[in-house]
PDB file of C-alpha atoms in Angstrom:
ATOM      1  CA  MET A   6     -32.596  37.959  50.294  1.00 51.00           C
ATOM      2  CA  SER A   7     -33.944  34.587  51.310  1.00 52.00           C
ATOM      3  CA  ILE A   8     -31.973  32.161  53.746  1.00 46.00           C
ATOM      4  CA  ALA A   9     -31.731  29.392  50.548  1.00 48.00           C
ATOM      5  CA  GLU A  10     -30.328  32.180  48.661  1.00 53.00           C
ATOM      6  CA  GLU A  11     -27.155  33.271  51.235  1.00 51.00           C
ATOM      7  CA  ILE A  12     -26.224  29.365  51.885  1.00 47.00           C
ATOM      8  CA  ARG A  13     -26.028  28.654  48.475  1.00 53.00           C
ATOM      9  CA  PRO A  14     -22.726  29.660  47.330  1.00 52.00           C
ATOM     10  CA  THR A  15     -21.109  28.287  50.624  1.00 52.00           C
ATOM     11  CA  THR A  16     -22.659  25.111  49.945  1.00 51.00           C
ATOM     12  CA  ASP A  17     -21.588  25.143  46.230  1.00 55.00           C
ATOM     13  CA  ALA A  18     -17.959  25.653  47.445  1.00 52.00           C
ATOM     14  CA  LEU A  19     -18.076  22.808  49.616  1.00 47.00           C
ATOM     15  CA  LEU A  20     -19.093  20.571  47.168  1.00 49.00           C
ATOM     16  CA  LYS A  21     -16.483  21.804  44.872  1.00 51.00           C
ATOM     17  CA  THR A  22     -13.771  21.086  47.416  1.00 51.00           C
ATOM     18  CA  ASP A  23     -14.636  18.223  48.874  1.00 49.00           C
ATOM     19  CA  ALA A  24     -15.462  16.375  45.214  1.00 49.00           C
ATOM     20  CA  PRO A  25     -12.660  13.434  44.883  1.00 54.00           C
ATOM     21  CA  LYS A  26     -10.180  14.059  42.218  1.00 55.00           C
ATOM     22  CA  LYS A  27     -10.570  12.005  38.811  1.00 55.00           C
ATOM     23  CA  PRO A  28      -8.005   9.014  39.511  1.00 54.00           C
ATOM     24  CA  THR A  29      -5.249   9.074  36.670  1.00 57.00           C
ATOM     25  CA  ASN A  30      -5.970   6.049  33.830  1.00 78.00           C
ATOM     26  CA  MET A  31      -2.797   4.436  33.966  1.00 82.00           C
ATOM     27  CA  GLY A  32      -3.947   2.035  31.118  1.00 83.00           C
ATOM     28  CA  GLN A  33      -4.350   5.374  29.177  1.00 87.00           C
ATOM     29  CA  ILE A  34      -1.180   6.622  29.675  1.00 89.00           C
ATOM     30  CA  LEU A  35       0.527   3.097  28.935  1.00 90.00           C
ATOM     31  CA  ARG A  36      -1.402   2.793  25.568  1.00 88.00           C
ATOM     32  CA  TRP A  37      -0.033   6.376  24.539  1.00 91.00           C
ATOM     33  CA  MET A  38       3.320   5.551  25.664  1.00 92.00           C
ATOM     34  CA  LEU A  39       3.399   2.482  23.325  1.00 92.00           C
ATOM     35  CA  LEU A  40       1.605   4.339  20.561  1.00 90.00           C
ATOM     36  CA  PHE A  41       4.825   6.960  20.304  1.00 91.00           C
ATOM     37  CA  LEU A  42       7.312   4.434  21.216  1.00 91.00           C
ATOM     38  CA  GLY A  43       5.521   2.443  17.803  1.00 90.00           C
ATOM     39  CA  GLY A  44       5.810   5.475  16.235  1.00 88.00           C
ATOM     40  CA  VAL A  45       9.182   6.596  16.587  1.00 88.00           C
ATOM     41  CA  ALA A  46       9.943   3.179  15.600  1.00 89.00           C
ATOM     42  CA  MET A  47       8.294   3.719  12.634  1.00 88.00           C
ATOM     43  CA  VAL A  48       9.901   6.842  11.610  1.00 88.00           C
ATOM     44  CA  MET A  49      13.387   5.963  12.474  1.00 90.00           C
ATOM     45  CA  PRO A  50      14.132   4.192   9.618  1.00 88.00           C
ATOM     46  CA  ILE A  51      12.884   6.961   7.361  1.00 88.00           C
ATOM     47  CA  ALA A  52      14.570   9.465   9.514  1.00 89.00           C
ATOM     48  CA  TYR A  53      17.767   7.716   8.442  1.00 89.00           C
ATOM     49  CA  MET A  54      17.133   7.338   5.256  1.00 90.00           C
ATOM     50  CA  ILE A  55      16.770  11.274   4.487  1.00 90.00           C
ATOM     51  CA  SER A  56      20.140  11.913   6.957  1.00 91.00           C
ATOM     52  CA  THR A  57      22.295   9.268   4.511  1.00 90.00           C
ATOM     53  CA  SER A  58      21.278  10.593   1.772  1.00 90.00           C
ATOM     54  CA  LEU A  59      22.683  14.138   2.894  1.00 91.00           C
ATOM     55  CA  LYS A  60      25.977  12.505   3.755  1.00 89.00           C
ATOM     56  CA  TRP A  61      29.433  12.112   2.264  1.00 89.00           C
ATOM     57  CA  PRO A  62      30.657   8.724   1.301  1.00 86.00           C
ATOM     58  CA  HIS A  63      32.983   8.691   4.108  1.00 85.00           C
ATOM     59  CA  GLU A  64      30.269   9.575   6.862  1.00 86.00           C
ATOM     60  CA  VAL A  65      27.887   6.732   5.342  1.00 85.00           C
ATOM     61  CA  TYR A  66      28.581   4.357   8.291  1.00 83.00           C
ATOM     62  CA  ASN A  67      28.898   7.619  11.074  1.00 81.00           C
ATOM     63  CA  PHE A  68      24.938   6.837  12.636  1.00 79.00           C
ATOM     64  CA  LYS A  69      24.762  10.411  13.751  1.00 82.00           C
ATOM     65  CA  LEU A  70      21.055  11.537  12.374  1.00 84.00           C
ATOM     66  CA  ILE A  71      22.032  15.139  11.827  1.00 85.00           C
ATOM     67  CA  PRO A  72      25.246  14.935   9.620  1.00 86.00           C
ATOM     68  CA  ASP A  73      28.329  17.323   9.854  1.00 83.00           C
ATOM     69  CA  GLU A  74      28.190  18.215   6.653  1.00 84.00           C
ATOM     70  CA  PRO A  75      24.816  17.966   5.049  1.00 87.00           C
ATOM     71  CA  HIS A  76      24.680  18.217   1.487  1.00 87.00           C
ATOM     72  CA  ILE A  77      22.506  17.792  -1.794  1.00 89.00           C
ATOM     73  CA  GLU A  78      25.263  16.846  -4.143  1.00 90.00           C
ATOM     74  CA  ASN A  79      23.487  13.190  -3.885  1.00 89.00           C
ATOM     75  CA  TYR A  80      20.280  14.323  -5.141  1.00 91.00           C
ATOM     76  CA  THR A  81      21.835  16.468  -8.046  1.00 90.00           C
ATOM     77  CA  TYR A  82      23.834  13.320  -9.133  1.00 88.00           C
ATOM     78  CA  VAL A  83      20.579  11.161  -8.767  1.00 88.00           C
ATOM     79  CA  LEU A  84      18.581  13.365 -10.799  1.00 87.00           C
ATOM     80  CA  GLU A  85      21.059  13.868 -13.410  1.00 86.00           C
ATOM     81  CA  ASP A  86      21.313  10.508 -14.345  1.00 82.00           C
ATOM     82  CA  GLY A  87      19.150   9.691 -17.037  1.00 83.00           C
ATOM     83  CA  ARG A  88      18.720   5.842 -15.869  1.00 87.00           C
ATOM     84  CA  PHE A  89      17.141   7.080 -13.120  1.00 89.00           C
ATOM     85  CA  TYR A  90      14.299   8.631 -14.872  1.00 89.00           C
ATOM     86  CA  TRP A  91      13.542   5.456 -17.064  1.00 92.00           C
ATOM     87  CA  TRP A  92      13.508   3.575 -13.627  1.00 92.00           C
ATOM     88  CA  PHE A  93      10.950   5.934 -12.361  1.00 92.00           C
ATOM     89  CA  VAL A  94       8.827   5.435 -15.656  1.00 93.00           C
ATOM     90  CA  ASN A  95       9.178   1.932 -15.995  1.00 94.00           C
ATOM     91  CA  SER A  96       7.738   1.370 -12.019  1.00 94.00           C
ATOM     92  CA  MET A  97       4.844   3.997 -12.816  1.00 93.00           C
ATOM     93  CA  ILE A  98       3.736   1.988 -15.959  1.00 95.00           C
ATOM     94  CA  ILE A  99       3.766  -1.107 -13.944  1.00 95.00           C
ATOM     95  CA  ALA A 100       1.985   0.345 -10.725  1.00 94.00           C
ATOM     96  CA  VAL A 101      -0.862   1.825 -12.638  1.00 93.00           C
ATOM     97  CA  ILE A 102      -1.404  -0.853 -15.316  1.00 95.00           C
ATOM     98  CA  THR A 103      -1.344  -3.531 -12.348  1.00 96.00           C
ATOM     99  CA  THR A 104      -3.451  -1.319 -10.333  1.00 92.00           C
ATOM    100  CA  VAL A 105      -6.380  -1.168 -12.992  1.00 94.00           C
ATOM    101  CA  CYS A 106      -6.207  -4.756 -13.706  1.00 95.00           C
ATOM    102  CA  ASN A 107      -6.660  -5.462 -10.041  1.00 95.00           C
ATOM    103  CA  VAL A 108      -9.140  -3.286  -9.390  1.00 94.00           C
ATOM    104  CA  ILE A 109     -11.345  -4.681 -12.526  1.00 95.00           C
ATOM    105  CA  PHE A 110     -10.414  -8.042 -12.267  1.00 95.00           C
ATOM    106  CA  ASP A 111     -10.574  -8.733  -8.594  1.00 95.00           C
ATOM    107  CA  SER A 112     -13.939  -7.053  -8.523  1.00 94.00           C
ATOM    108  CA  LEU A 113     -15.493  -8.845 -11.774  1.00 94.00           C
ATOM    109  CA  VAL A 114     -14.250 -12.346  -9.845  1.00 94.00           C
ATOM    110  CA  GLY A 115     -15.587 -10.824  -6.483  1.00 94.00           C
ATOM    111  CA  TYR A 116     -18.827  -9.864  -7.581  1.00 95.00           C
ATOM    112  CA  THR A 117     -19.372 -13.256  -9.547  1.00 93.00           C
ATOM    113  CA  LEU A 118     -18.614 -15.599  -6.789  1.00 93.00           C
ATOM    114  CA  CYS A 119     -20.869 -13.212  -4.612  1.00 91.00           C
ATOM    115  CA  LYS A 120     -23.867 -12.754  -6.324  1.00 91.00           C
ATOM    116  CA  PHE A 121     -24.146 -15.874  -8.915  1.00 90.00           C
ATOM    117  CA  ARG A 122     -25.228 -19.173  -7.776  1.00 88.00           C
ATOM    118  CA  PHE A 123     -23.438 -22.258  -9.497  1.00 88.00           C
ATOM    119  CA  PRO A 124     -22.125 -25.796  -8.671  1.00 90.00           C
ATOM    120  CA  GLY A 125     -18.535 -25.304  -6.992  1.00 89.00           C
ATOM    121  CA  ARG A 126     -18.693 -21.585  -6.345  1.00 89.00           C
ATOM    122  CA  TYR A 127     -17.211 -22.129  -2.897  1.00 90.00           C
ATOM    123  CA  ILE A 128     -14.840 -24.561  -4.228  1.00 93.00           C
ATOM    124  CA  ILE A 129     -13.353 -22.099  -6.752  1.00 92.00           C
ATOM    125  CA  PHE A 130     -13.347 -19.319  -3.836  1.00 92.00           C
ATOM    126  CA  ILE A 131     -11.563 -21.709  -1.684  1.00 92.00           C
ATOM    127  CA  ALA A 132      -9.076 -22.659  -3.974  1.00 92.00           C
ATOM    128  CA  ILE A 133      -8.271 -18.880  -5.032  1.00 91.00           C
ATOM    129  CA  LEU A 134      -7.557 -17.992  -1.280  1.00 89.00           C
ATOM    130  CA  SER A 135      -5.395 -21.311  -0.799  1.00 91.00           C
ATOM    131  CA  THR A 136      -2.962 -19.284  -3.138  1.00 89.00           C
ATOM    132  CA  LEU A 137      -2.259 -16.872  -0.627  1.00 88.00           C
ATOM    133  CA  MET A 138      -0.611 -19.804   1.936  1.00 89.00           C
ATOM    134  CA  ILE A 139       1.934 -20.390  -1.172  1.00 88.00           C
ATOM    135  CA  PRO A 140       5.272 -18.368  -0.718  1.00 87.00           C
ATOM    136  CA  THR A 141       6.239 -16.207  -3.441  1.00 85.00           C
ATOM    137  CA  GLU A 142       9.634 -17.425  -3.579  1.00 84.00           C
ATOM    138  CA  MET A 143       8.306 -20.637  -4.511  1.00 88.00           C
ATOM    139  CA  LEU A 144       6.607 -19.859  -7.610  1.00 90.00           C
ATOM    140  CA  VAL A 145       9.448 -17.870  -8.936  1.00 92.00           C
ATOM    141  CA  ILE A 146      10.753 -20.123 -10.665  1.00 91.00           C
ATOM    142  CA  PRO A 147       7.376 -21.528 -12.801  1.00 92.00           C
ATOM    143  CA  TRP A 148       7.163 -17.801 -13.318  1.00 94.00           C
ATOM    144  CA  TYR A 149      10.367 -17.442 -14.834  1.00 94.00           C
ATOM    145  CA  LEU A 150       9.857 -20.727 -16.893  1.00 94.00           C
ATOM    146  CA  MET A 151       6.772 -19.270 -18.270  1.00 93.00           C
ATOM    147  CA  SER A 152       8.028 -15.996 -19.264  1.00 93.00           C
ATOM    148  CA  GLN A 153      11.110 -17.591 -21.215  1.00 93.00           C
ATOM    149  CA  GLN A 154       8.655 -20.190 -22.896  1.00 94.00           C
ATOM    150  CA  PHE A 155       6.672 -17.202 -23.982  1.00 93.00           C
ATOM    151  CA  GLY A 156       9.628 -14.506 -24.953  1.00 93.00           C
ATOM    152  CA  TRP A 157       8.009 -12.368 -22.235  1.00 93.00           C
ATOM    153  CA  LEU A 158      11.628 -12.009 -20.358  1.00 93.00           C
ATOM    154  CA  ASP A 159      12.624  -8.276 -19.767  1.00 93.00           C
ATOM    155  CA  THR A 160       9.315  -6.787 -20.686  1.00 94.00           C
ATOM    156  CA  TYR A 161       6.649  -4.847 -19.282  1.00 95.00           C
ATOM    157  CA  TRP A 162       4.083  -7.922 -19.678  1.00 94.00           C
ATOM    158  CA  GLY A 163       6.756 -10.351 -18.362  1.00 94.00           C
ATOM    159  CA  ILE A 164       7.177  -8.077 -14.888  1.00 95.00           C
ATOM    160  CA  MET A 165       3.178  -7.476 -14.780  1.00 95.00           C
ATOM    161  CA  PHE A 166       1.456 -10.444 -15.363  1.00 94.00           C
ATOM    162  CA  PRO A 167       2.017 -12.575 -12.057  1.00 93.00           C
ATOM    163  CA  GLY A 168       0.098  -9.636 -10.381  1.00 91.00           C
ATOM    164  CA  LEU A 169      -2.517  -8.647 -12.493  1.00 92.00           C
ATOM    165  CA  MET A 170      -4.976 -10.529 -10.165  1.00 92.00           C
ATOM    166  CA  THR A 171      -4.561 -11.350  -6.596  1.00 92.00           C
ATOM    167  CA  ALA A 172      -6.475 -13.901  -4.234  1.00 93.00           C
ATOM    168  CA  PHE A 173      -6.510 -11.230  -1.679  1.00 92.00           C
ATOM    169  CA  GLY A 174      -7.984  -8.325  -3.754  1.00 93.00           C
ATOM    170  CA  THR A 175     -10.691 -10.923  -4.547  1.00 94.00           C
ATOM    171  CA  PHE A 176     -11.565 -12.276  -1.383  1.00 93.00           C
ATOM    172  CA  LEU A 177     -11.784  -8.347  -0.096  1.00 91.00           C
ATOM    173  CA  MET A 178     -14.398  -8.020  -3.120  1.00 93.00           C
ATOM    174  CA  LYS A 179     -16.095 -10.524  -2.531  1.00 93.00           C
ATOM    175  CA  GLN A 180     -16.878  -9.627   1.257  1.00 90.00           C
ATOM    176  CA  PHE A 181     -17.629  -5.760   0.509  1.00 90.00           C
ATOM    177  CA  PHE A 182     -20.130  -6.905  -2.309  1.00 93.00           C
ATOM    178  CA  GLU A 183     -21.919  -9.132   0.611  1.00 91.00           C
ATOM    179  CA  THR A 184     -23.009  -5.443   1.717  1.00 88.00           C
ATOM    180  CA  VAL A 185     -24.784  -5.078  -1.435  1.00 90.00           C
ATOM    181  CA  PRO A 186     -28.730  -5.907  -1.414  1.00 90.00           C
ATOM    182  CA  ASP A 187     -29.910  -8.398  -3.584  1.00 90.00           C
ATOM    183  CA  ASP A 188     -32.701  -6.394  -4.109  1.00 91.00           C
ATOM    184  CA  PHE A 189     -30.702  -3.751  -5.921  1.00 91.00           C
ATOM    185  CA  ILE A 190     -29.323  -6.452  -8.272  1.00 91.00           C
ATOM    186  CA  GLU A 191     -33.013  -7.620  -9.188  1.00 91.00           C
ATOM    187  CA  ALA A 192     -34.526  -4.641  -9.574  1.00 92.00           C
ATOM    188  CA  ALA A 193     -31.595  -3.636 -12.103  1.00 92.00           C
ATOM    189  CA  ARG A 194     -32.254  -7.035 -13.833  1.00 91.00           C
ATOM    190  CA  ILE A 195     -35.814  -6.187 -14.083  1.00 91.00           C
ATOM    191  CA  ASP A 196     -35.236  -2.394 -15.246  1.00 90.00           C
ATOM    192  CA  GLY A 197     -33.560  -4.486 -18.499  1.00 90.00           C
ATOM    193  CA  LEU A 198     -29.885  -4.111 -17.583  1.00 91.00           C
ATOM    194  CA  ASN A 199     -27.594  -6.802 -18.648  1.00 92.00           C
ATOM    195  CA  GLU A 200     -24.894  -8.373 -16.147  1.00 90.00           C
ATOM    196  CA  LEU A 201     -21.981  -6.314 -16.260  1.00 91.00           C
ATOM    197  CA  GLN A 202     -24.041  -2.965 -16.751  1.00 93.00           C
ATOM    198  CA  ILE A 203     -25.635  -4.215 -13.252  1.00 93.00           C
ATOM    199  CA  TRP A 204     -21.802  -5.040 -12.119  1.00 93.00           C
ATOM    200  CA  TRP A 205     -20.690  -1.289 -13.525  1.00 93.00           C
ATOM    201  CA  THR A 206     -23.198   1.088 -12.583  1.00 92.00           C
ATOM    202  CA  VAL A 207     -24.774  -0.534  -9.683  1.00 92.00           C
ATOM    203  CA  ALA A 208     -22.787  -2.794  -7.587  1.00 93.00           C
ATOM    204  CA  MET A 209     -19.207  -0.886  -8.206  1.00 92.00           C
ATOM    205  CA  PRO A 210     -20.366   2.722  -6.942  1.00 89.00           C
ATOM    206  CA  LEU A 211     -21.525   1.051  -3.556  1.00 88.00           C
ATOM    207  CA  VAL A 212     -17.935  -0.541  -3.302  1.00 88.00           C
ATOM    208  CA  LYS A 213     -15.820   2.662  -3.656  1.00 85.00           C
ATOM    209  CA  PRO A 214     -14.041   2.313  -0.200  1.00 83.00           C
ATOM    210  CA  ALA A 215     -12.900  -1.385  -0.852  1.00 86.00           C
ATOM    211  CA  LEU A 216     -12.306  -0.307  -4.266  1.00 89.00           C
ATOM    212  CA  ALA A 217     -10.062   2.841  -3.100  1.00 85.00           C
ATOM    213  CA  ALA A 218      -7.983   0.730  -0.582  1.00 85.00           C
ATOM    214  CA  LEU A 219      -7.426  -2.193  -3.134  1.00 89.00           C
ATOM    215  CA  ALA A 220      -6.040   0.136  -5.491  1.00 88.00           C
ATOM    216  CA  ILE A 221      -3.687   1.670  -3.007  1.00 85.00           C
ATOM    217  CA  PHE A 222      -2.700  -1.697  -1.458  1.00 88.00           C
ATOM    218  CA  VAL A 223      -1.822  -2.838  -5.067  1.00 92.00           C
ATOM    219  CA  PHE A 224       0.110   0.485  -6.244  1.00 91.00           C
ATOM    220  CA  LEU A 225       2.222   0.252  -3.179  1.00 89.00           C
ATOM    221  CA  GLY A 226       2.972  -3.575  -3.612  1.00 91.00           C
ATOM    222  CA  ASN A 227       4.120  -2.618  -7.202  1.00 93.00           C
ATOM    223  CA  TRP A 228       5.987   0.064  -6.867  1.00 92.00           C
ATOM    224  CA  THR A 229       8.306  -1.630  -3.815  1.00 90.00           C
ATOM    225  CA  ALA A 230       7.931  -4.762  -5.524  1.00 92.00           C
ATOM    226  CA  PHE A 231      12.024  -6.104  -5.831  1.00 91.00           C
ATOM    227  CA  ILE A 232      12.512 -10.048  -5.952  1.00 91.00           C
ATOM    228  CA  TRP A 233      10.535 -10.687  -9.229  1.00 94.00           C
ATOM    229  CA  PRO A 234      11.524  -7.416 -11.553  1.00 94.00           C
ATOM    230  CA  LEU A 235      15.141  -8.328 -10.475  1.00 92.00           C
ATOM    231  CA  ILE A 236      15.101 -11.791 -11.970  1.00 93.00           C
ATOM    232  CA  VAL A 237      12.873 -11.249 -14.767  1.00 94.00           C
ATOM    233  CA  THR A 238      14.543  -8.340 -16.378  1.00 93.00           C
ATOM    234  CA  ASN A 239      18.200  -8.150 -17.855  1.00 90.00           C
ATOM    235  CA  SER A 240      18.754  -4.835 -19.452  1.00 90.00           C
ATOM    236  CA  VAL A 241      19.356  -1.582 -17.385  1.00 89.00           C
ATOM    237  CA  GLU A 242      16.687   0.163 -19.137  1.00 90.00           C
ATOM    238  CA  MET A 243      13.922  -2.439 -17.952  1.00 93.00           C
ATOM    239  CA  TYR A 244      14.949  -2.317 -14.321  1.00 93.00           C
ATOM    240  CA  THR A 245      12.041  -0.519 -11.788  1.00 93.00           C
ATOM    241  CA  LEU A 246      12.609   1.857  -9.157  1.00 91.00           C
ATOM    242  CA  PRO A 247      13.910  -0.374  -6.426  1.00 90.00           C
ATOM    243  CA  VAL A 248      16.450  -2.729  -9.056  1.00 91.00           C
ATOM    244  CA  GLY A 249      17.844   0.196 -10.376  1.00 89.00           C
ATOM    245  CA  LEU A 250      18.375   1.724  -7.279  1.00 86.00           C
ATOM    246  CA  SER A 251      20.339  -1.292  -5.863  1.00 83.00           C
ATOM    247  CA  SER A 252      22.711  -1.249  -9.033  1.00 80.00           C
ATOM    248  CA  PHE A 253      24.490   1.856  -7.516  1.00 77.00           C
ATOM    249  CA  GLY A 254      27.804   0.904  -6.929  1.00 65.00           C
ATOM    250  CA  ASP A 255      29.958  -2.043  -7.588  1.00 56.00           C
ATOM    251  CA  GLU A 256      31.154  -5.244  -5.982  1.00 46.00           C
ATOM    252  CA  ALA A 257      33.915  -3.913  -4.147  1.00 49.00           C
ATOM    253  CA  ASP A 258      31.748  -0.578  -3.034  1.00 69.00           C
ATOM    254  CA  VAL A 259      27.874  -0.102  -2.233  1.00 78.00           C
ATOM    255  CA  ALA A 260      27.098   3.650  -2.754  1.00 83.00           C
ATOM    256  CA  TRP A 261      24.802   3.414   0.195  1.00 86.00           C
ATOM    257  CA  GLU A 262      24.188   7.652   0.068  1.00 87.00           C
ATOM    258  CA  LEU A 263      22.886   7.472  -3.597  1.00 88.00           C
ATOM    259  CA  ILE A 264      20.861   4.420  -2.929  1.00 87.00           C
ATOM    260  CA  MET A 265      19.301   6.568   0.308  1.00 89.00           C
ATOM    261  CA  THR A 266      19.114   9.339  -2.324  1.00 90.00           C
ATOM    262  CA  GLY A 267      16.991   7.648  -4.813  1.00 89.00           C
ATOM    263  CA  ALA A 268      14.667   5.655  -1.730  1.00 88.00           C
ATOM    264  CA  ALA A 269      13.853   9.044  -0.313  1.00 90.00           C
ATOM    265  CA  ILE A 270      12.816  10.484  -3.874  1.00 90.00           C
ATOM    266  CA  SER A 271      10.735   7.251  -5.078  1.00 89.00           C
ATOM    267  CA  THR A 272       9.066   7.589  -1.575  1.00 88.00           C
ATOM    268  CA  ILE A 273       7.297  11.255  -2.576  1.00 86.00           C
ATOM    269  CA  PRO A 274       4.625   8.943  -4.900  1.00 85.00           C
ATOM    270  CA  THR A 275       3.726   6.722  -2.418  1.00 84.00           C
ATOM    271  CA  LEU A 276       3.466   9.287   0.343  1.00 82.00           C
ATOM    272  CA  ILE A 277       1.395  11.765  -1.755  1.00 82.00           C
ATOM    273  CA  VAL A 278      -0.576   8.438  -2.358  1.00 77.00           C
ATOM    274  CA  PHE A 279      -1.090   7.912   1.027  1.00 77.00           C
ATOM    275  CA  LEU A 280      -1.735  11.412   2.280  1.00 79.00           C
ATOM    276  CA  ILE A 281      -4.421  11.679  -0.404  1.00 75.00           C
ATOM    277  CA  PHE A 282      -6.494   8.374   0.477  1.00 72.00           C
ATOM    278  CA  GLN A 283      -5.659   7.427   3.919  1.00 72.00           C
ATOM    279  CA  ARG A 284      -8.969   7.512   4.977  1.00 73.00           C
ATOM    280  CA  TYR A 285      -9.987   4.828   2.587  1.00 66.00           C
ATOM    281  CA  ILE A 286      -6.691   3.106   3.583  1.00 62.00           C
ATOM    282  CA  ILE A 287      -7.856   2.579   7.218  1.00 67.00           C
ATOM    283  CA  GLN A 288     -12.095   2.431   6.681  1.00 64.00           C
ATOM    284  CA  GLY A 289     -11.145  -0.251   3.937  1.00 57.00           C
ATOM    285  CA  VAL A 290      -8.984  -2.147   6.630  1.00 60.00           C
ATOM    286  CA  VAL A 291     -11.945  -1.581   9.243  1.00 62.00           C
ATOM    287  CA  MET A 292     -14.553  -2.758   7.195  1.00 57.00           C
ATOM    288  CA  ALA A 293     -12.876  -5.628   5.641  1.00 53.00           C
ATOM    289  CA  GLY A 294     -11.688  -7.106   9.256  1.00 53.00           C
ATOM    290  CA  LEU A 295     -15.303  -6.781  10.187  1.00 51.00           C
ATOM    291  CA  LYS A 296     -16.923  -8.633   7.152  1.00 49.00           C
ATOM    292  CA  GLY A 297     -13.951 -11.089   7.648  1.00 46.00           C
TER     293      GLY A 297
END
């Protein structure tokens, strides 16, 4: 054995022993702690909602996370109440139709503003974006007067018409259509496709992440909408889930345990949608931020 081979193990051991240890990154630890605290802050309301749904009425104002006598009678009562199914169906119909309309109308307007050159298109785009600065509460009275004049009160159409198209969705789709090369559009025109065919068969498949993100945002927004459905509906049968759940109880007493039970059940569709399409939400938000 050569001298080099004999001293190599000793040299390697010394190098390993004397190698400085990597210092702890305090910034990374701080970031993880902030993320953990933020996660706890977001999860705790859901945990208390589920906890309250398992309590008896006299335990509601006891803020223990684990009830002393947990039970599922509240769930049985809510599910056996026929009104809950009407509210669930109403919310589903409104959320689905509004989502489909937003995906179609917002993408059409966004595609038109992006790929067509005509006088005043920037003014139109700015006018659409300016509506984002108007609080919803300021629009409630005009919406209500319009609904009353056209006989839309206490109808599905009356609940849906303010949200069939949104400025945010138009902006989001226009930003994504900017990434579609104009060469694709011109090639499709040369092939003899009309503008609607180009929009549907060429442009729309290239912006699927934006469509998925927009659909999820609109669905969740309409599923949880409260103020406008409360104002425009009069009969219990036309209530949506948020409005219907608020009707549990009376002026003297609010049945918080039933409200939390219904809220816990109504959260299931939103959780399913989020778990299935969460990657589209993240991708859509990130890409929209990069392009904005």
